[in-house]
């Protein structure tokens, strides 16, 4: 009856049981859930009081459901009183109880109430990763970027722990970092993005090309050159081949800096990778997009170095020939402009 939404039948059945005998805790639990689903919070509270007045010991799940019912109506202080009753009748982990109440507040559309429960939780038990990730995601979804940032910093600095249980603390996991990185990229908060990305790598989580590449390149194009270098060093140190788009961007960065040997090394070190299939047109687009930052003497010097490498019979003739062709075209001033949105496709052929 409850599952099918036949709440009137639930009430009728409860009244019949009440007339013939004393309803049990399970009967009251079903009644509370029916009242909750219909938004009859006061009636749910009265039902539990009636149960207690009859001397019936409520189950932990009944008080938990009543607490969530109260949270859904914004009555968080009353909900927290039910936690004490839960502790008296069962060994249900407090972290599970509080997390459930937080989720109920969020589902009801109140991040403020969720924050209140979260702060109260920290007085009695240590929030775990699940709790923290729920809060972090909710802050992000509700546009509370600074709150999300503060929470991440508190997690990383070991400040998310219970005053009553200092031995336990939450730690940032893959979901934590990805949620915050997505929020940073969306808001174009590149300083925070760089901080979080470095922390992610230092905490043992890996660069995921499919998930992270576009954001990293956007950060780089917004001035985060050191982040690109950091990720490059990380990938090389771990024996991983950088994505083709990253190789091209670092190649251009070194060229902009006048380090032609380093630029050439970017592509020669990974000539057997996907970089070998990049067309001369894509290389031209890259150069044209950075035209205002490139010096002709650097391009000319690179052309001189490429001449020897691009001769037929060399191990990677096609790659060097494509780069040489784009550089020659660039110097001749006949290269086309980059795409109107300023972006280079992640994978060109």
Short mmCIF file of C-alpha atoms in Angstrom, two decimals:
data_model
loop_
_atom_site.label_atom_id
_atom_site.label_comp_id
_atom_site.label_asym_id
_atom_site.label_seq_id
_atom_site.Cartn_x
_atom_site.Cartn_y
_atom_site.Cartn_z
CA UNK A 1 0.00 0.00 0.00
CA UNK A 2 2.78 2.41 0.92
CA UNK A 3 4.88 1.55 -2.12
CA UNK A 4 1.89 1.98 -4.43
CA UNK A 5 1.04 5.35 -2.92
CA UNK A 6 -2.28 4.15 -1.49
CA UNK A 7 -1.91 6.27 1.63
CA UNK A 8 -5.61 6.25 2.53
CA UNK A 9 -5.45 2.47 2.70
CA UNK A 10 -2.41 2.74 4.99
CA UNK A 11 -4.36 4.98 7.37
CA UNK A 12 -7.42 2.70 7.27
CA UNK A 13 -5.32 -0.37 7.97
CA UNK A 14 -3.56 1.36 10.87
CA UNK A 15 -6.92 2.39 12.40
CA UNK A 16 -8.20 -1.21 12.16
CA UNK A 17 -5.07 -2.52 13.87
CA UNK A 18 -5.41 0.16 16.54
CA UNK A 19 -9.02 -0.86 17.25
CA UNK A 20 -8.27 -4.56 17.61
CA UNK A 21 -4.86 -4.48 19.30
CA UNK A 22 -1.81 -2.35 20.03
CA UNK A 23 0.06 -1.36 16.85
CA UNK A 24 3.71 -2.38 16.75
CA UNK A 25 6.73 -0.25 15.94
CA UNK A 26 6.62 -1.45 12.33
CA UNK A 27 3.01 -0.26 11.98
CA UNK A 28 4.03 3.17 13.21
CA UNK A 29 7.02 3.22 10.86
CA UNK A 30 4.77 2.63 7.85
CA UNK A 31 2.35 5.28 9.12
CA UNK A 32 5.14 7.84 9.55
CA UNK A 33 6.39 7.19 6.02
CA UNK A 34 2.90 7.60 4.55
CA UNK A 35 2.40 10.89 6.39
CA UNK A 36 5.88 12.05 5.33
CA UNK A 37 5.19 11.36 1.67
CA UNK A 38 2.03 13.46 1.88
CA UNK A 39 3.89 16.29 3.59
CA UNK A 40 1.98 15.83 6.86
CA UNK A 41 4.94 16.46 9.13
CA UNK A 42 3.00 17.51 12.24
CA UNK A 43 0.86 14.38 11.97
CA UNK A 44 3.99 12.22 11.71
CA UNK A 45 5.39 13.80 14.89
CA UNK A 46 2.08 13.23 16.70
CA UNK A 47 2.00 9.60 15.58
CA UNK A 48 5.42 8.94 17.13
CA UNK A 49 4.39 10.70 20.35
CA UNK A 50 1.31 8.50 20.47
CA UNK A 51 3.53 5.45 20.08
CA UNK A 52 5.82 6.57 22.89
CA UNK A 53 2.87 7.35 25.17
CA UNK A 54 1.71 3.77 24.69
CA UNK A 55 5.10 2.55 25.91
CA UNK A 56 6.09 1.14 22.54
CA UNK A 57 9.83 1.23 21.85
CA UNK A 58 10.45 2.66 18.41
CA UNK A 59 13.06 1.20 16.10
CA UNK A 60 16.13 3.07 14.91
CA UNK A 61 14.73 3.11 11.38
CA UNK A 62 11.49 4.69 12.59
CA UNK A 63 13.30 7.57 14.31
CA UNK A 64 15.59 7.90 11.30
CA UNK A 65 12.60 8.23 8.99
CA UNK A 66 11.01 10.78 11.32
CA UNK A 67 14.26 12.76 11.40
CA UNK A 68 14.39 12.83 7.60
CA UNK A 69 10.73 13.80 7.51
CA UNK A 70 11.51 16.76 9.78
CA UNK A 71 14.53 17.74 7.67
CA UNK A 72 12.41 17.75 4.54
CA UNK A 73 10.24 20.35 6.23
CA UNK A 74 13.17 22.47 7.35
CA UNK A 75 12.84 21.47 11.01
CA UNK A 76 16.46 20.46 11.47
CA UNK A 77 16.78 21.11 15.20
CA UNK A 78 13.87 18.77 15.88
CA UNK A 79 15.41 16.24 13.52
CA UNK A 80 18.67 16.22 15.47
CA UNK A 81 16.75 15.33 18.63
CA UNK A 82 15.78 12.07 16.95
CA UNK A 83 19.47 11.17 16.56
CA UNK A 84 19.72 10.82 20.34
CA UNK A 85 16.82 8.36 20.29
CA UNK A 86 18.44 6.40 17.46
CA UNK A 87 21.60 6.00 19.54
CA UNK A 88 19.57 4.62 22.44
CA UNK A 89 17.91 1.82 20.50
CA UNK A 90 20.58 0.77 17.98
CA UNK A 91 24.24 0.89 17.07
CA UNK A 92 23.54 2.55 13.73
CA UNK A 93 26.73 4.46 12.76
CA UNK A 94 26.22 8.15 13.40
CA UNK A 95 27.97 9.06 10.16
CA UNK A 96 25.31 7.18 8.18
CA UNK A 97 22.50 8.88 10.07
CA UNK A 98 23.87 12.39 9.66
CA UNK A 99 24.71 11.81 6.00
CA UNK A 100 21.14 10.69 5.37
CA UNK A 101 19.80 13.85 6.99
CA UNK A 102 22.16 16.00 4.93
CA UNK A 103 21.01 14.29 1.73
CA UNK A 104 17.38 14.84 2.68
CA UNK A 105 18.00 18.57 3.17
CA UNK A 106 19.68 18.74 -0.23
CA UNK A 107 16.88 16.80 -1.90
CA UNK A 108 14.46 19.29 -0.37
CA UNK A 109 16.41 22.15 -1.94
CA UNK A 110 18.01 23.63 1.17
CA UNK A 111 21.80 23.74 1.07
CA UNK A 112 21.66 26.01 4.16
CA UNK A 113 19.98 23.28 6.22
CA UNK A 114 22.43 20.71 4.86
CA UNK A 115 25.30 22.94 5.97
CA UNK A 116 23.76 23.28 9.43
CA UNK A 117 23.48 19.49 9.82
CA UNK A 118 27.03 19.06 8.51
CA UNK A 119 28.43 21.47 11.09
CA UNK A 120 26.48 19.78 13.88
CA UNK A 121 27.75 16.43 12.67
CA UNK A 122 31.35 17.52 13.17
CA UNK A 123 30.65 17.89 16.89
CA UNK A 124 29.80 14.21 17.30
CA UNK A 125 31.39 12.14 14.55
CA UNK A 126 33.84 12.50 11.68
CA UNK A 127 32.27 13.02 8.25
CA UNK A 128 33.58 10.43 5.81
CA UNK A 129 34.41 10.81 2.13
CA UNK A 130 30.82 10.20 1.08
CA UNK A 131 29.52 12.96 3.36
CA UNK A 132 32.15 15.45 2.22
CA UNK A 133 31.59 14.67 -1.45
CA UNK A 134 27.85 15.15 -1.06
CA UNK A 135 28.45 18.56 0.50
CA UNK A 136 31.08 19.54 -2.07
CA UNK A 137 28.83 18.60 -5.00
CA UNK A 138 25.93 20.48 -3.43
CA UNK A 139 27.98 23.62 -2.93
CA UNK A 140 29.02 23.46 -6.58
CA UNK A 141 25.48 22.81 -7.81
CA UNK A 142 24.15 25.75 -5.79
CA UNK A 143 26.83 28.14 -7.04
CA UNK A 144 28.62 28.34 -3.69
CA UNK A 145 32.12 28.11 -5.11
CA UNK A 146 33.89 29.68 -2.13
CA UNK A 147 32.21 27.23 0.24
CA UNK A 148 33.30 24.36 -2.00
CA UNK A 149 36.84 25.73 -2.04
CA UNK A 150 36.92 26.08 1.76
CA UNK A 151 35.65 22.53 2.17
CA UNK A 152 38.31 21.13 -0.16
CA UNK A 153 41.05 23.01 1.67
CA UNK A 154 39.76 21.77 5.02
CA UNK A 155 39.75 18.19 3.74
CA UNK A 156 43.28 18.47 2.36
CA UNK A 157 44.54 20.06 5.57
CA UNK A 158 42.97 17.38 7.76
CA UNK A 159 40.51 19.73 9.41
CA UNK A 160 37.39 17.70 8.64
CA UNK A 161 37.20 15.54 11.73
CA UNK A 162 35.03 15.17 14.79
CA UNK A 163 35.92 16.96 17.99
CA UNK A 164 34.88 13.75 19.73
CA UNK A 165 36.88 11.43 17.45
CA UNK A 166 40.19 12.98 16.45
CA UNK A 167 41.50 9.68 15.14
CA UNK A 168 39.24 9.73 12.08
CA UNK A 169 39.30 12.24 9.25
CA UNK A 170 38.01 12.57 5.71
CA UNK A 171 40.40 12.45 2.77
CA UNK A 172 39.98 13.76 -0.76
CA UNK A 173 39.36 11.06 -3.37
CA UNK A 174 39.01 11.00 -7.14
CA UNK A 175 35.41 12.22 -7.04
CA UNK A 176 36.38 15.08 -4.72
CA UNK A 177 39.05 16.40 -7.06
CA UNK A 178 37.07 15.90 -10.27
CA UNK A 179 34.03 17.68 -8.84
CA UNK A 180 36.10 20.69 -7.82
CA UNK A 181 38.13 20.75 -11.04
CA UNK A 182 34.93 20.78 -13.10
CA UNK A 183 33.63 23.69 -11.01
CA UNK A 184 36.88 25.63 -11.45
CA UNK A 185 36.87 25.13 -15.21
CA UNK A 186 33.23 26.15 -15.46
CA UNK A 187 33.90 29.34 -13.48
CA UNK A 188 37.29 29.88 -15.16
CA UNK A 189 38.95 30.02 -11.74
CA UNK A 190 42.32 28.91 -13.07
CA UNK A 191 44.38 29.65 -9.95
CA UNK A 192 42.14 27.35 -7.94
CA UNK A 193 42.16 24.84 -10.79
CA UNK A 194 45.96 24.70 -10.78
CA UNK A 195 46.07 24.31 -6.99
CA UNK A 196 43.55 21.46 -7.03
CA UNK A 197 45.21 19.70 -9.96
CA UNK A 198 48.63 19.74 -8.31
CA UNK A 199 47.07 18.43 -5.10
CA UNK A 200 45.31 15.68 -7.03
CA UNK A 201 48.57 14.46 -8.55
CA UNK A 202 50.45 14.70 -5.25
CA UNK A 203 47.73 12.63 -3.58
CA UNK A 204 48.29 9.76 -6.00
CA UNK A 205 45.43 10.32 -8.43
CA UNK A 206 46.27 10.29 -12.12
CA UNK A 207 45.87 12.55 -15.11
CA UNK A 208 42.90 11.25 -17.11
CA UNK A 209 43.25 12.35 -20.73
CA UNK A 210 39.58 11.94 -21.56
CA UNK A 211 38.40 13.89 -18.51
CA UNK A 212 41.17 16.39 -17.85
CA UNK A 213 42.85 17.28 -21.16
CA UNK A 214 40.42 19.93 -22.37
CA UNK A 215 40.40 21.67 -18.97
CA UNK A 216 44.20 21.60 -18.71
CA UNK A 217 44.59 23.12 -22.18
CA UNK A 218 42.02 25.80 -21.36
CA UNK A 219 43.96 26.61 -18.20
CA UNK A 220 47.22 26.73 -20.16
CA UNK A 221 45.73 29.06 -22.75
CA UNK A 222 44.62 31.28 -19.89
CA UNK A 223 48.19 31.67 -18.69
CA UNK A 224 48.83 28.53 -16.64
CA UNK A 225 52.03 27.53 -18.44
CA UNK A 226 53.64 26.09 -15.31
CA UNK A 227 50.71 23.73 -14.87
CA UNK A 228 51.30 22.35 -18.37
CA UNK A 229 54.99 21.87 -17.53
CA UNK A 230 54.10 20.18 -14.25
CA UNK A 231 51.76 17.70 -15.92
CA UNK A 232 54.30 17.11 -18.70
CA UNK A 233 56.98 16.23 -16.13
CA UNK A 234 54.50 14.04 -14.26
CA UNK A 235 53.59 12.06 -17.39
CA UNK A 236 57.20 11.61 -18.50
CA UNK A 237 58.28 10.59 -15.00
CA UNK A 238 55.60 7.90 -14.98
CA UNK A 239 56.51 6.62 -18.44
CA UNK A 240 53.34 7.90 -20.06
CA UNK A 241 53.16 9.53 -23.49
CA UNK A 242 51.52 12.97 -23.33
CA UNK A 243 48.40 13.42 -25.50
CA UNK A 244 49.09 14.72 -29.01
CA UNK A 245 47.36 18.04 -28.29
CA UNK A 246 49.55 18.57 -25.23
CA UNK A 247 52.70 17.76 -27.20
CA UNK A 248 51.74 20.34 -29.81
CA UNK A 249 50.98 23.02 -27.23
CA UNK A 250 54.26 22.47 -25.40
CA UNK A 251 56.12 22.47 -28.72
CA UNK A 252 54.63 25.88 -29.46
CA UNK A 253 55.35 27.12 -25.92
CA UNK A 254 59.04 26.28 -26.26
CA UNK A 255 59.07 27.90 -29.68
CA UNK A 256 57.53 31.06 -28.23
CA UNK A 257 60.23 31.07 -25.57
CA UNK A 258 62.91 30.80 -28.28
CA UNK A 259 63.99 27.32 -27.18
CA UNK A 260 63.98 25.63 -30.59
CA UNK A 261 65.98 22.61 -29.44
CA UNK A 262 63.50 22.00 -26.62
CA UNK A 263 60.62 22.50 -29.05
CA UNK A 264 62.05 19.93 -31.42
CA UNK A 265 62.62 17.56 -28.51
CA UNK A 266 58.90 17.73 -27.69
CA UNK A 267 58.05 15.99 -30.93
CA UNK A 268 61.17 13.89 -31.51
CA UNK A 269 60.80 12.21 -28.10
CA UNK A 270 57.36 10.90 -29.03
CA UNK A 271 57.61 10.47 -32.80
CA UNK A 272 56.10 6.99 -32.60
CA UNK A 273 52.96 8.28 -30.87
CA UNK A 274 49.79 9.78 -32.37
CA UNK A 275 51.75 12.97 -33.00
CA UNK A 276 53.07 11.34 -36.17
CA UNK A 277 49.63 11.43 -37.79
CA UNK A 278 49.04 15.16 -37.22
CA UNK A 279 48.67 16.92 -40.58
CA UNK A 280 50.65 19.95 -41.73
CA UNK A 281 47.39 21.92 -41.74
CA UNK A 282 46.96 21.28 -38.01
CA UNK A 283 50.52 22.41 -37.35
CA UNK A 284 49.83 25.55 -39.41
CA UNK A 285 46.70 26.25 -37.37
CA UNK A 286 48.76 25.99 -34.20
CA UNK A 287 51.38 28.43 -35.44
CA UNK A 288 48.82 30.91 -36.78
CA UNK A 289 46.91 30.84 -33.51
CA UNK A 290 50.10 31.86 -31.70
CA UNK A 291 51.39 34.20 -34.42
CA UNK A 292 51.47 37.27 -32.17
CA UNK A 293 53.74 35.47 -29.71
CA UNK A 294 56.13 33.76 -32.12
CA UNK A 295 59.38 35.28 -33.38
CA UNK A 296 60.36 34.72 -37.01
CA UNK A 297 63.98 34.05 -36.07
CA UNK A 298 62.88 31.16 -33.84
CA UNK A 299 60.82 29.66 -36.66
CA UNK A 300 63.70 30.13 -39.11
CA UNK A 301 66.10 28.42 -36.73
CA UNK A 302 63.69 25.53 -36.33
CA UNK A 303 63.37 25.22 -40.12
CA UNK A 304 67.14 24.90 -40.36
CA UNK A 305 67.15 22.12 -37.76
CA UNK A 306 64.22 20.36 -39.40
CA UNK A 307 65.86 20.33 -42.84
CA UNK A 308 68.20 17.52 -41.90
CA UNK A 309 65.55 15.53 -40.03
CA UNK A 310 62.92 15.67 -42.77
CA UNK A 311 65.03 14.15 -45.52
CA UNK A 312 63.67 10.95 -47.08
CA UNK A 313 64.87 7.87 -45.27
CA UNK A 314 64.78 9.40 -41.78
CA UNK A 315 62.91 7.40 -39.14
CA UNK A 316 60.04 9.87 -38.94
CA UNK A 317 60.12 11.67 -42.27
CA UNK A 318 56.36 12.37 -42.37
CA UNK A 319 56.22 14.06 -38.96
CA UNK A 320 59.16 16.37 -39.59
CA UNK A 321 58.02 17.11 -43.13
CA UNK A 322 54.60 18.22 -41.87
CA UNK A 323 56.12 20.48 -39.22
CA UNK A 324 58.65 21.87 -41.70
CA UNK A 325 55.92 22.55 -44.24
CA UNK A 326 53.84 24.48 -41.71
CA UNK A 327 56.87 26.51 -40.55
CA UNK A 328 57.83 27.37 -44.13
CA UNK A 329 54.27 28.41 -44.87
CA UNK A 330 54.20 30.52 -41.71
CA UNK A 331 57.40 32.35 -42.65
CA UNK A 332 56.05 32.95 -46.14
CA UNK A 333 52.97 34.60 -44.68
CA UNK A 334 50.61 32.38 -46.63
CA UNK A 335 49.21 30.45 -43.68
CA UNK A 336 45.53 30.66 -42.92
CA UNK A 337 44.10 31.88 -39.65
CA UNK A 338 43.06 29.56 -36.87
CA UNK A 339 39.45 28.57 -36.34
CA UNK A 340 37.20 31.44 -35.30
CA UNK A 341 36.75 30.10 -31.76
CA UNK A 342 40.52 29.99 -31.23
CA UNK A 343 40.49 26.30 -30.38
CA UNK A 344 42.59 23.57 -31.90
CA UNK A 345 40.85 20.20 -32.28
CA UNK A 346 42.09 17.71 -29.72
CA UNK A 347 42.79 15.12 -32.36
CA UNK A 348 43.61 16.07 -35.92
CA UNK A 349 44.76 13.92 -38.77
#
